[in-house]
Amino acid sequence: MRAIRRYFCATIGAALLATTASAATREENINDPIVGQEDAILTDAPAVPPAITRTQATKVIVHIEVKEVEGKMADGVSYTYWTFGGKVPGKFIRVREGDLVELHLDNHPDNKMPHNIDLHAVIGPGGGAAASLTAPGHSSVFSFKALNPGLYVYHCATAPVAMHVANGMYGLILVEPKEGLPKVDHEYYVMQGDFYTAGSNGEKGLQPFSMSKAIQEKPEYVVFNGSVGAIAGENSLPAKVNETVRLYVGDGGPNLTSSFHAIGQIFDTVWTEGSFTSAAHNVQTTMIPAGGSTIVDFKVNVPGNVILVDHSLTRAFNRGAVGMVKVSGEENKLVYSGKMSDEVYLPEGTGARVADQKPAPPPVTKTKGERIKLGETVFKTNCAACHQENGQGIPQAFPPLAKSDYLNADKVRTIKTVTGGLQGKVVVNGQAYNGVMPAWDLNDDEIASVLTYIYNSWGNSGKDVTTDDVKAKRVKGSGKVSE
Ligand SMILES: [Cu+2]
């Protein structure tokens, strides 16, 4: 009896030691001396930089170039992505706990917008956002010490933040624990994101961003790695029978939480929410918060496709959130007798249209007073993020609506501006702006109301814009029946 108790105490003691001995405290990491300097190896998804073999903290130089690029969202559908390094998600950054990271954010001169970076791995105001706010054609530098191990999301935090994130401005930074991670055969980088296009899912052509769909959290696409099929079909992630696979998975959002699941697999290990402090084992589905991450490990025992999905299933089968680990090798009839079939999981395909539901049209405003009242709400929900509540705009980025000569000169042009969006150079009160305003997916009455509100605020001309005006003059094909 005593021998047994002694045995138990010894094993529990050893286990405790194993989990606590190697974990460094934040203070120890602050004081960890920096030896030498190196350039970070950065990778595009689904690749992950190699494991760190260093045993000392060093200074790691990271260069990330922000590029606004047109890319493919789905077959026949393109989108203007804003990226950290040319792709969505942004470059994978891998450093070691205790490292000093010197981050250079380069905003390409062809870009239209200022950008910055907020890394959740940073301890400091805004995660680096203010320190890295960079105009097109400029470069900013700041540094931070990686004090807490884990897998962290980074993203742009320039106003309107949700729009920058919705356009693809997110990525992952892995702060490897000092003791390293268990070895696996494959490591891959996967990041979920929700996208809000003006056209509905599958509608062809270059699709502008819809701020109102983003605010309503009604994405047209929910995808892994920036587009439909980015890690499916011929882009599947390869593995062989009996190999181990690790996925570093992030959720860029901006809005949706992911119920991350692998069809035909069980996660042997999940480092929940990207924290290496405690692992869960034998997990079927794991939640990834928007702006959060997870690390999953699993061994593949039989050939076939392991299908990665957000188990909120219409996102997978109707919005694009499908990925695959394609496993090749010998069957093992004992583990699984039948033949796996991936067709079963893809019949609806991507770009499947949801049956059009026509909600009852909202009541139409009758008087100017009613329009001003409704318009104020529409303005605060949709426009104030950029043009500001007082209509003053933001110098060099968003033009003023208060006493705007552009606005006051021409009511019809204003209707077209708001229904069709505006980009390219525009001069307002003598100041040139060259930004992008998305087309607004608002109904005639909402447009009429918001414009009447604007025309009757902040010293503007007092014009009335009626629902019939908007119906007659809106950019053709724009807008939807509002929900
Ligand atoms: Cu940005």
Tab-separated table of N, CA and C in Angstrom, residues 244-379:
chain	number	residue	atom	x	y	z
A	244	THR	N	1.517	12.513	-39.373
A	244	THR	CA	0.818	13.430	-38.477
A	244	THR	C	0.735	14.811	-39.127
A	245	VAL	N	-0.386	15.453	-38.901
A	245	VAL	CA	-0.654	16.748	-39.529
A	245	VAL	C	-0.988	17.750	-38.433
A	246	ARG	N	-0.399	18.928	-38.539
A	246	ARG	CA	-0.763	20.015	-37.620
A	246	ARG	C	-1.307	21.181	-38.444
A	247	LEU	N	-2.440	21.704	-38.016
A	247	LEU	CA	-2.990	22.889	-38.670
A	247	LEU	C	-2.935	24.060	-37.698
A	248	TYR	N	-2.330	25.143	-38.145
A	248	TYR	CA	-2.411	26.405	-37.411
A	248	TYR	C	-3.606	27.136	-38.010
A	249	VAL	N	-4.676	27.254	-37.261
A	249	VAL	CA	-5.911	27.787	-37.822
A	249	VAL	C	-6.281	29.103	-37.143
A	250	GLY	N	-6.520	30.105	-37.949
A	250	GLY	CA	-6.959	31.390	-37.411
A	250	GLY	C	-8.351	31.717	-37.917
A	251	ASP	N	-9.005	32.611	-37.241
A	251	ASP	CA	-10.272	33.149	-37.727
A	251	ASP	C	-10.125	34.668	-37.802
A	252	GLY	N	-10.011	35.154	-39.038
A	252	GLY	CA	-9.830	36.593	-39.234
A	252	GLY	C	-11.133	37.356	-39.067
A	253	GLY	N	-12.249	36.641	-39.236
A	253	GLY	CA	-13.549	37.318	-39.183
A	253	GLY	C	-13.753	38.132	-40.446
A	254	PRO	N	-14.273	39.355	-40.366
A	254	PRO	CA	-14.348	40.170	-39.154
A	254	PRO	C	-15.416	39.751	-38.147
A	255	ASN	N	-16.388	38.923	-38.560
A	255	ASN	CA	-17.531	38.753	-37.667
A	255	ASN	C	-17.781	37.339	-37.135
A	256	LEU	N	-17.603	36.328	-37.977
A	256	LEU	CA	-18.112	35.005	-37.605
A	256	LEU	C	-17.149	34.209	-36.730
A	257	THR	N	-17.697	33.512	-35.747
A	257	THR	CA	-16.962	32.515	-34.975
A	257	THR	C	-17.009	31.214	-35.762
A	258	SER	N	-15.900	30.475	-35.800
A	258	SER	CA	-15.875	29.233	-36.565
A	258	SER	C	-16.066	28.022	-35.659
A	259	SER	N	-16.911	27.088	-36.103
A	259	SER	CA	-17.021	25.788	-35.432
A	259	SER	C	-16.176	24.828	-36.260
A	260	PHE	N	-14.879	24.855	-36.012
A	260	PHE	CA	-13.936	24.180	-36.911
A	260	PHE	C	-13.968	22.670	-36.715
A	261	HIS	N	-14.106	21.957	-37.835
A	261	HIS	CA	-14.324	20.516	-37.786
A	261	HIS	C	-13.631	19.875	-38.989
A	262	ALA	N	-13.140	18.647	-38.803
A	262	ALA	CA	-12.568	17.887	-39.909
A	262	ALA	C	-13.428	16.647	-40.113
A	263	ILE	N	-14.121	16.604	-41.249
A	263	ILE	CA	-15.017	15.471	-41.508
A	263	ILE	C	-14.173	14.220	-41.748
A	264	GLY	N	-14.464	13.145	-40.982
A	264	GLY	CA	-13.700	11.906	-41.112
A	264	GLY	C	-12.397	11.923	-40.337
A	265	GLN	N	-12.311	12.727	-39.317
A	265	GLN	CA	-11.123	12.774	-38.476
A	265	GLN	C	-11.525	13.140	-37.049
A	266	ILE	N	-10.597	12.924	-36.132
A	266	ILE	CA	-10.753	13.389	-34.754
A	266	ILE	C	-9.455	14.114	-34.422
A	267	PHE	N	-9.562	15.266	-33.819
A	267	PHE	CA	-8.334	15.980	-33.442
A	267	PHE	C	-7.721	15.276	-32.229
A	268	ASP	N	-6.526	14.713	-32.404
A	268	ASP	CA	-5.856	14.055	-31.268
A	268	ASP	C	-5.518	15.095	-30.201
A	269	THR	N	-5.061	16.234	-30.677
A	269	THR	CA	-4.695	17.306	-29.748
A	269	THR	C	-5.229	18.629	-30.270
A	270	VAL	N	-5.797	19.408	-29.374
A	270	VAL	CA	-6.190	20.782	-29.724
A	270	VAL	C	-5.603	21.717	-28.679
A	271	TRP	N	-4.806	22.660	-29.132
A	271	TRP	CA	-4.383	23.720	-28.233
A	271	TRP	C	-5.430	24.818	-28.381
A	272	THR	N	-6.403	24.758	-27.500
A	272	THR	CA	-7.586	25.601	-27.604
A	272	THR	C	-7.209	27.079	-27.580
A	273	GLU	N	-7.858	27.824	-28.439
A	273	GLU	CA	-7.679	29.279	-28.522
A	273	GLU	C	-6.218	29.677	-28.673
A	274	GLY	N	-5.402	28.775	-29.242
A	274	GLY	CA	-4.021	29.122	-29.564
A	274	GLY	C	-3.097	29.206	-28.369
A	275	SER	N	-3.552	28.699	-27.207
A	275	SER	CA	-2.728	28.752	-26.002
A	275	SER	C	-2.059	27.402	-25.781
A	276	PHE	N	-0.722	27.404	-25.623
A	276	PHE	CA	0.000	26.142	-25.444
A	276	PHE	C	0.008	25.671	-23.993
A	277	THR	N	-0.688	26.390	-23.127
A	277	THR	CA	-0.635	26.047	-21.709
A	277	THR	C	-1.313	24.714	-21.418
A	278	SER	N	-2.463	24.470	-22.058
A	278	SER	CA	-3.060	23.167	-21.825
A	278	SER	C	-3.693	22.671	-23.105
A	279	ALA	N	-3.485	21.400	-23.365
A	279	ALA	CA	-4.025	20.815	-24.585
A	279	ALA	C	-5.254	19.984	-24.255
A	280	ALA	N	-6.210	19.998	-25.166
A	280	ALA	CA	-7.349	19.085	-25.063
A	280	ALA	C	-7.085	17.938	-26.030
A	281	HIS	N	-7.638	16.768	-25.721
A	281	HIS	CA	-7.416	15.605	-26.588
A	281	HIS	C	-8.740	15.017	-27.035
A	282	ASN	N	-8.716	14.378	-28.216
A	282	ASN	CA	-9.883	13.638	-28.724
A	282	ASN	C	-11.092	14.565	-28.907
A	283	VAL	N	-10.899	15.566	-29.732
A	283	VAL	CA	-11.913	16.614	-29.916
A	283	VAL	C	-12.529	16.505	-31.308
A	284	GLN	N	-13.846	16.659	-31.409
A	284	GLN	CA	-14.511	16.582	-32.718
A	284	GLN	C	-14.605	17.938	-33.420
A	285	THR	N	-15.024	18.965	-32.694
A	285	THR	CA	-15.235	20.297	-33.273
A	285	THR	C	-14.710	21.300	-32.270
A	286	THR	N	-13.977	22.288	-32.729
A	286	THR	CA	-13.445	23.268	-31.779
A	286	THR	C	-13.796	24.667	-32.239
A	287	MET	N	-14.123	25.514	-31.286
A	287	MET	CA	-14.547	26.873	-31.616
A	287	MET	C	-13.333	27.770	-31.804
A	288	ILE	N	-13.388	28.591	-32.820
A	288	ILE	CA	-12.347	29.605	-33.005
A	288	ILE	C	-13.039	30.959	-33.014
A	289	PRO	N	-12.760	31.774	-32.011
A	289	PRO	CA	-13.433	33.078	-32.000
A	289	PRO	C	-12.920	33.952	-33.147
A	290	ALA	N	-13.727	34.910	-33.593
A	290	ALA	CA	-13.228	35.909	-34.540
A	290	ALA	C	-12.073	36.625	-33.856
A	291	GLY	N	-10.949	36.735	-34.547
A	291	GLY	CA	-9.770	37.326	-33.922
A	291	GLY	C	-9.073	36.359	-32.990
A	292	GLY	N	-9.272	35.070	-33.193
A	292	GLY	CA	-8.630	34.050	-32.365
A	292	GLY	C	-8.075	32.935	-33.220
A	293	SER	N	-7.541	31.905	-32.558
A	293	SER	CA	-6.866	30.847	-33.299
A	293	SER	C	-6.975	29.529	-32.562
A	294	THR	N	-6.534	28.471	-33.214
A	294	THR	CA	-6.408	27.174	-32.568
A	294	THR	C	-5.305	26.401	-33.274
A	295	ILE	N	-4.769	25.397	-32.603
A	295	ILE	CA	-3.813	24.511	-33.253
A	295	ILE	C	-4.350	23.106	-33.084
A	296	VAL	N	-4.510	22.384	-34.193
A	296	VAL	CA	-5.008	21.009	-34.096
A	296	VAL	C	-3.985	20.051	-34.689
A	297	ASP	N	-3.790	18.911	-34.008
A	297	ASP	CA	-2.913	17.837	-34.489
A	297	ASP	C	-3.748	16.589	-34.697
A	298	PHE	N	-3.511	15.891	-35.788
A	298	PHE	CA	-4.153	14.586	-35.950
A	298	PHE	C	-3.301	13.701	-36.829
A	299	LYS	N	-3.494	12.393	-36.634
A	299	LYS	CA	-2.781	11.417	-37.440
A	299	LYS	C	-3.750	10.876	-38.476
A	300	VAL	N	-3.285	10.725	-39.702
A	300	VAL	CA	-4.162	10.163	-40.736
A	300	VAL	C	-3.833	8.678	-40.888
A	301	ASN	N	-4.838	7.820	-40.732
A	301	ASN	CA	-4.612	6.375	-40.753
A	301	ASN	C	-5.090	5.708	-42.036
A	302	VAL	N	-5.979	6.378	-42.746
A	302	VAL	CA	-6.532	5.770	-43.963
A	302	VAL	C	-6.533	6.809	-45.086
A	303	PRO	N	-6.486	6.330	-46.344
A	303	PRO	CA	-6.488	7.280	-47.463
A	303	PRO	C	-7.864	7.907	-47.678
A	304	GLY	N	-7.872	9.035	-48.371
A	304	GLY	CA	-9.131	9.735	-48.670
A	304	GLY	C	-8.989	11.205	-48.320
A	305	ASN	N	-10.080	11.915	-48.476
A	305	ASN	CA	-10.051	13.343	-48.165
A	305	ASN	C	-10.605	13.612	-46.779
A	306	VAL	N	-9.803	14.298	-45.975
A	306	VAL	CA	-10.310	14.822	-44.706
A	306	VAL	C	-10.846	16.203	-45.046
A	307	ILE	N	-12.117	16.431	-44.779
A	307	ILE	CA	-12.728	17.680	-45.244
A	307	ILE	C	-12.863	18.669	-44.092
A	308	LEU	N	-12.224	19.796	-44.271
A	308	LEU	CA	-12.240	20.826	-43.228
A	308	LEU	C	-13.426	21.750	-43.474
A	309	VAL	N	-14.205	21.968	-42.448
A	309	VAL	CA	-15.379	22.841	-42.601
A	309	VAL	C	-15.577	23.707	-41.361
A	310	ASP	N	-16.330	24.769	-41.566
A	310	ASP	CA	-16.991	25.424	-40.454
A	310	ASP	C	-18.298	24.655	-40.305
A	311	HIS	N	-18.502	24.006	-39.152
A	311	HIS	CA	-19.661	23.130	-38.990
A	311	HIS	C	-20.978	23.903	-38.835
A	312	SER	N	-20.936	25.204	-38.940
A	312	SER	CA	-22.177	25.952	-39.217
A	312	SER	C	-22.375	25.733	-40.705
A	313	LEU	N	-23.138	24.723	-41.071
A	313	LEU	CA	-22.936	24.054	-42.355
A	313	LEU	C	-23.318	24.810	-43.608
A	314	THR	N	-24.249	25.750	-43.521
A	314	THR	CA	-24.513	26.468	-44.776
A	314	THR	C	-23.304	27.319	-45.161
A	315	ARG	N	-22.488	27.670	-44.174
A	315	ARG	CA	-21.254	28.400	-44.519
A	315	ARG	C	-20.343	27.505	-45.350
A	316	ALA	N	-20.327	26.205	-45.011
A	316	ALA	CA	-19.470	25.283	-45.744
A	316	ALA	C	-20.043	25.011	-47.133
A	317	PHE	N	-21.308	24.623	-47.188
A	317	PHE	CA	-21.836	24.118	-48.447
A	317	PHE	C	-22.486	25.181	-49.319
A	318	ASN	N	-22.778	26.339	-48.772
A	318	ASN	CA	-23.391	27.386	-49.580
A	318	ASN	C	-22.565	28.656	-49.663
A	319	ARG	N	-21.531	28.740	-48.831
A	319	ARG	CA	-20.751	29.976	-48.805
A	319	ARG	C	-19.258	29.764	-49.074
A	320	GLY	N	-18.809	28.510	-49.092
A	320	GLY	CA	-17.420	28.254	-49.519
A	320	GLY	C	-16.459	27.696	-48.490
A	321	ALA	N	-16.869	27.589	-47.204
A	321	ALA	CA	-15.916	27.191	-46.160
A	321	ALA	C	-15.630	25.685	-46.175
A	322	VAL	N	-14.922	25.264	-47.236
A	322	VAL	CA	-14.533	23.860	-47.377
A	322	VAL	C	-13.049	23.801	-47.719
A	323	GLY	N	-12.313	22.965	-46.997
A	323	GLY	CA	-10.911	22.709	-47.321
A	323	GLY	C	-10.681	21.212	-47.265
A	324	MET	N	-9.506	20.768	-47.721
A	324	MET	CA	-9.265	19.317	-47.723
A	324	MET	C	-7.818	18.990	-47.405
A	325	VAL	N	-7.654	17.941	-46.607
A	325	VAL	CA	-6.357	17.294	-46.484
A	325	VAL	C	-6.494	16.014	-47.290
A	326	LYS	N	-5.692	15.891	-48.347
A	326	LYS	CA	-5.824	14.748	-49.252
A	326	LYS	C	-4.811	13.702	-48.831
A	327	VAL	N	-5.305	12.574	-48.337
A	327	VAL	CA	-4.425	11.543	-47.788
A	327	VAL	C	-4.255	10.426	-48.812
A	328	SER	N	-2.995	10.134	-49.147
A	328	SER	CA	-2.733	9.046	-50.086
A	328	SER	C	-2.074	7.892	-49.349
A	329	GLY	N	-2.162	6.682	-49.908
A	329	GLY	CA	-1.505	5.528	-49.291
A	329	GLY	C	-2.427	4.326	-49.229
A	330	GLU	N	-1.978	3.311	-48.479
A	330	GLU	CA	-2.672	2.025	-48.409
A	330	GLU	C	-3.939	2.112	-47.554
A	331	GLU	N	-4.950	1.368	-47.990
A	331	GLU	CA	-6.151	1.215	-47.172
A	331	GLU	C	-5.812	0.483	-45.880
A	332	ASN	N	-6.563	0.739	-44.850
A	332	ASN	CA	-6.506	-0.077	-43.640
A	332	ASN	C	-7.942	-0.451	-43.294
A	333	LYS	N	-8.337	-1.661	-43.766
A	333	LYS	CA	-9.741	-2.067	-43.655
A	333	LYS	C	-10.189	-2.241	-42.207
A	334	LEU	N	-9.221	-2.433	-41.325
A	334	LEU	CA	-9.568	-2.577	-39.919
A	334	LEU	C	-9.991	-1.220	-39.337
A	335	VAL	N	-9.254	-0.219	-39.680
A	335	VAL	CA	-9.606	1.118	-39.192
A	335	VAL	C	-10.899	1.596	-39.843
A	336	TYR	N	-11.007	1.328	-41.137
A	336	TYR	CA	-12.205	1.765	-41.853
A	336	TYR	C	-12.458	0.831	-43.020
A	337	SER	N	-13.610	0.199	-42.989
A	337	SER	CA	-13.857	-0.869	-43.958
A	337	SER	C	-14.275	-0.360	-45.329
A	338	GLY	N	-15.029	0.716	-45.315
A	338	GLY	CA	-15.642	1.155	-46.577
A	338	GLY	C	-14.730	2.084	-47.348
A	339	LYS	N	-15.259	2.615	-48.421
A	339	LYS	CA	-14.499	3.555	-49.224
A	339	LYS	C	-14.996	4.949	-48.936
A	340	MET	N	-14.072	5.844	-48.675
A	340	MET	CA	-14.517	7.225	-48.451
A	340	MET	C	-14.862	7.857	-49.770
A	341	SER	N	-15.883	8.673	-49.759
A	341	SER	CA	-16.285	9.357	-50.982
A	341	SER	C	-16.406	10.838	-50.690
A	342	ASP	N	-15.665	11.617	-51.438
A	342	ASP	CA	-15.782	13.054	-51.170
A	342	ASP	C	-16.968	13.675	-51.890
A	343	GLU	N	-17.495	13.006	-52.946
A	343	GLU	CA	-18.625	13.604	-53.678
A	343	GLU	C	-19.803	13.868	-52.756
A	344	VAL	N	-19.978	12.949	-51.807
A	344	VAL	CA	-21.097	13.081	-50.891
A	344	VAL	C	-21.139	14.455	-50.251
A	345	TYR	N	-19.956	14.987	-50.051
A	345	TYR	CA	-19.891	16.238	-49.286
A	345	TYR	C	-19.926	17.492	-50.133
A	346	LEU	N	-19.904	17.325	-51.450
A	346	LEU	CA	-19.801	18.531	-52.266
A	346	LEU	C	-20.907	18.719	-53.305
A	347	PRO	N	-22.035	18.048	-53.182
A	347	PRO	CA	-22.995	18.130	-54.286
A	347	PRO	C	-23.520	19.532	-54.518
A	348	GLU	N	-23.635	20.282	-53.463
A	348	GLU	CA	-24.211	21.608	-53.651
A	348	GLU	C	-23.201	22.555	-54.255
A	349	GLY	N	-21.930	22.134	-54.167
A	349	GLY	CA	-20.879	22.926	-54.783
A	349	GLY	C	-20.733	24.255	-54.101
A	350	THR	N	-19.895	25.091	-54.672
A	350	THR	CA	-19.741	26.413	-54.106
A	350	THR	C	-20.459	27.361	-55.033
A	351	GLY	N	-20.770	28.489	-54.533
A	351	GLY	CA	-21.478	29.454	-55.359
A	351	GLY	C	-22.939	29.078	-55.524
A	352	ALA	N	-23.421	28.104	-54.734
A	352	ALA	CA	-24.828	27.734	-54.835
A	352	ALA	C	-25.674	28.913	-54.374
A	353	ARG	N	-26.696	29.191	-55.126
A	353	ARG	CA	-27.543	30.324	-54.776
A	353	ARG	C	-28.586	29.908	-53.747
A	354	VAL	N	-28.820	30.771	-52.847
A	354	VAL	CA	-29.899	30.548	-51.907
A	354	VAL	C	-31.160	31.062	-52.587
A	355	ALA	N	-32.248	30.334	-52.414
A	355	ALA	CA	-33.501	30.781	-53.023
A	355	ALA	C	-33.781	32.211	-52.580
A	356	ASP	N	-34.111	33.034	-53.522
A	356	ASP	CA	-34.349	34.446	-53.195
A	356	ASP	C	-35.563	34.589	-52.287
A	357	GLN	N	-35.344	35.178	-51.146
A	357	GLN	CA	-36.464	35.432	-50.268
A	357	GLN	C	-36.754	36.922	-50.346
A	358	LYS	N	-37.984	37.229	-50.645
A	358	LYS	CA	-38.324	38.648	-50.740
A	358	LYS	C	-39.008	39.106	-49.461
A	359	PRO	N	-38.270	39.829	-48.620
A	359	PRO	CA	-38.920	40.320	-47.415
A	359	PRO	C	-39.928	41.410	-47.779
A	360	ALA	N	-40.915	41.585	-46.919
A	360	ALA	CA	-41.903	42.626	-47.179
A	360	ALA	C	-41.199	43.973	-47.214
A	361	PRO	N	-41.508	44.817	-48.196
A	361	PRO	CA	-40.839	46.110	-48.244
A	361	PRO	C	-41.199	46.947	-47.022
A	362	PRO	N	-40.225	47.651	-46.463
A	362	PRO	CA	-40.506	48.457	-45.285
A	362	PRO	C	-41.411	49.636	-45.657
A	363	PRO	N	-42.095	50.212	-44.687
A	363	PRO	CA	-42.971	51.345	-45.006
A	363	PRO	C	-42.142	52.518	-45.549
A	364	VAL	N	-42.731	53.213	-46.494
A	364	VAL	CA	-42.016	54.310	-47.132
A	364	VAL	C	-42.263	55.614	-46.359
A	365	THR	N	-41.197	56.399	-46.196
A	365	THR	CA	-41.356	57.671	-45.498
A	365	THR	C	-42.172	58.623	-46.372
A	366	LYS	N	-43.029	59.430	-45.726
A	366	LYS	CA	-43.894	60.310	-46.516
A	366	LYS	C	-43.440	61.763	-46.482
A	367	THR	N	-42.920	62.191	-45.337
A	367	THR	CA	-42.580	63.613	-45.233
A	367	THR	C	-41.074	63.799	-45.095
A	368	LYS	N	-40.644	65.024	-45.341
A	368	LYS	CA	-39.229	65.373	-45.180
A	368	LYS	C	-38.784	65.093	-43.747
A	369	GLY	N	-39.665	65.431	-42.800
A	369	GLY	CA	-39.339	65.201	-41.393
A	369	GLY	C	-39.086	63.725	-41.098
A	370	GLU	N	-39.935	62.866	-41.658
A	370	GLU	CA	-39.752	61.425	-41.457
A	370	GLU	C	-38.435	60.951	-42.066
A	371	ARG	N	-38.099	61.524	-43.221
A	371	ARG	CA	-36.842	61.127	-43.877
A	371	ARG	C	-35.638	61.547	-43.045
A	372	ILE	N	-35.688	62.746	-42.496
A	372	ILE	CA	-34.558	63.216	-41.685
A	372	ILE	C	-34.379	62.295	-40.481
A	373	LYS	N	-35.506	61.872	-39.905
A	373	LYS	CA	-35.435	61.018	-38.718
A	373	LYS	C	-34.845	59.639	-39.048
A	374	LEU	N	-35.400	58.984	-40.090
A	374	LEU	CA	-34.872	57.677	-40.498
A	374	LEU	C	-33.427	57.818	-40.984
A	375	GLY	N	-33.178	58.926	-41.713
A	375	GLY	CA	-31.852	59.148	-42.299
A	375	GLY	C	-30.752	59.242	-41.260
A	376	GLU	N	-31.096	59.782	-40.102
A	376	GLU	CA	-30.082	59.905	-39.052
A	376	GLU	C	-29.596	58.518	-38.621
A	377	THR	N	-30.543	57.587	-38.479
A	377	THR	CA	-30.176	56.213	-38.103
A	377	THR	C	-29.342	55.557	-39.200
A	378	VAL	N	-29.802	55.716	-40.448
A	378	VAL	CA	-29.060	55.122	-41.564
A	378	VAL	C	-27.636	55.694	-41.584
A	379	PHE	N	-27.515	56.983	-41.365
A	379	PHE	CA	-26.201	57.630	-41.394
A	379	PHE	C	-25.293	57.075	-40.305
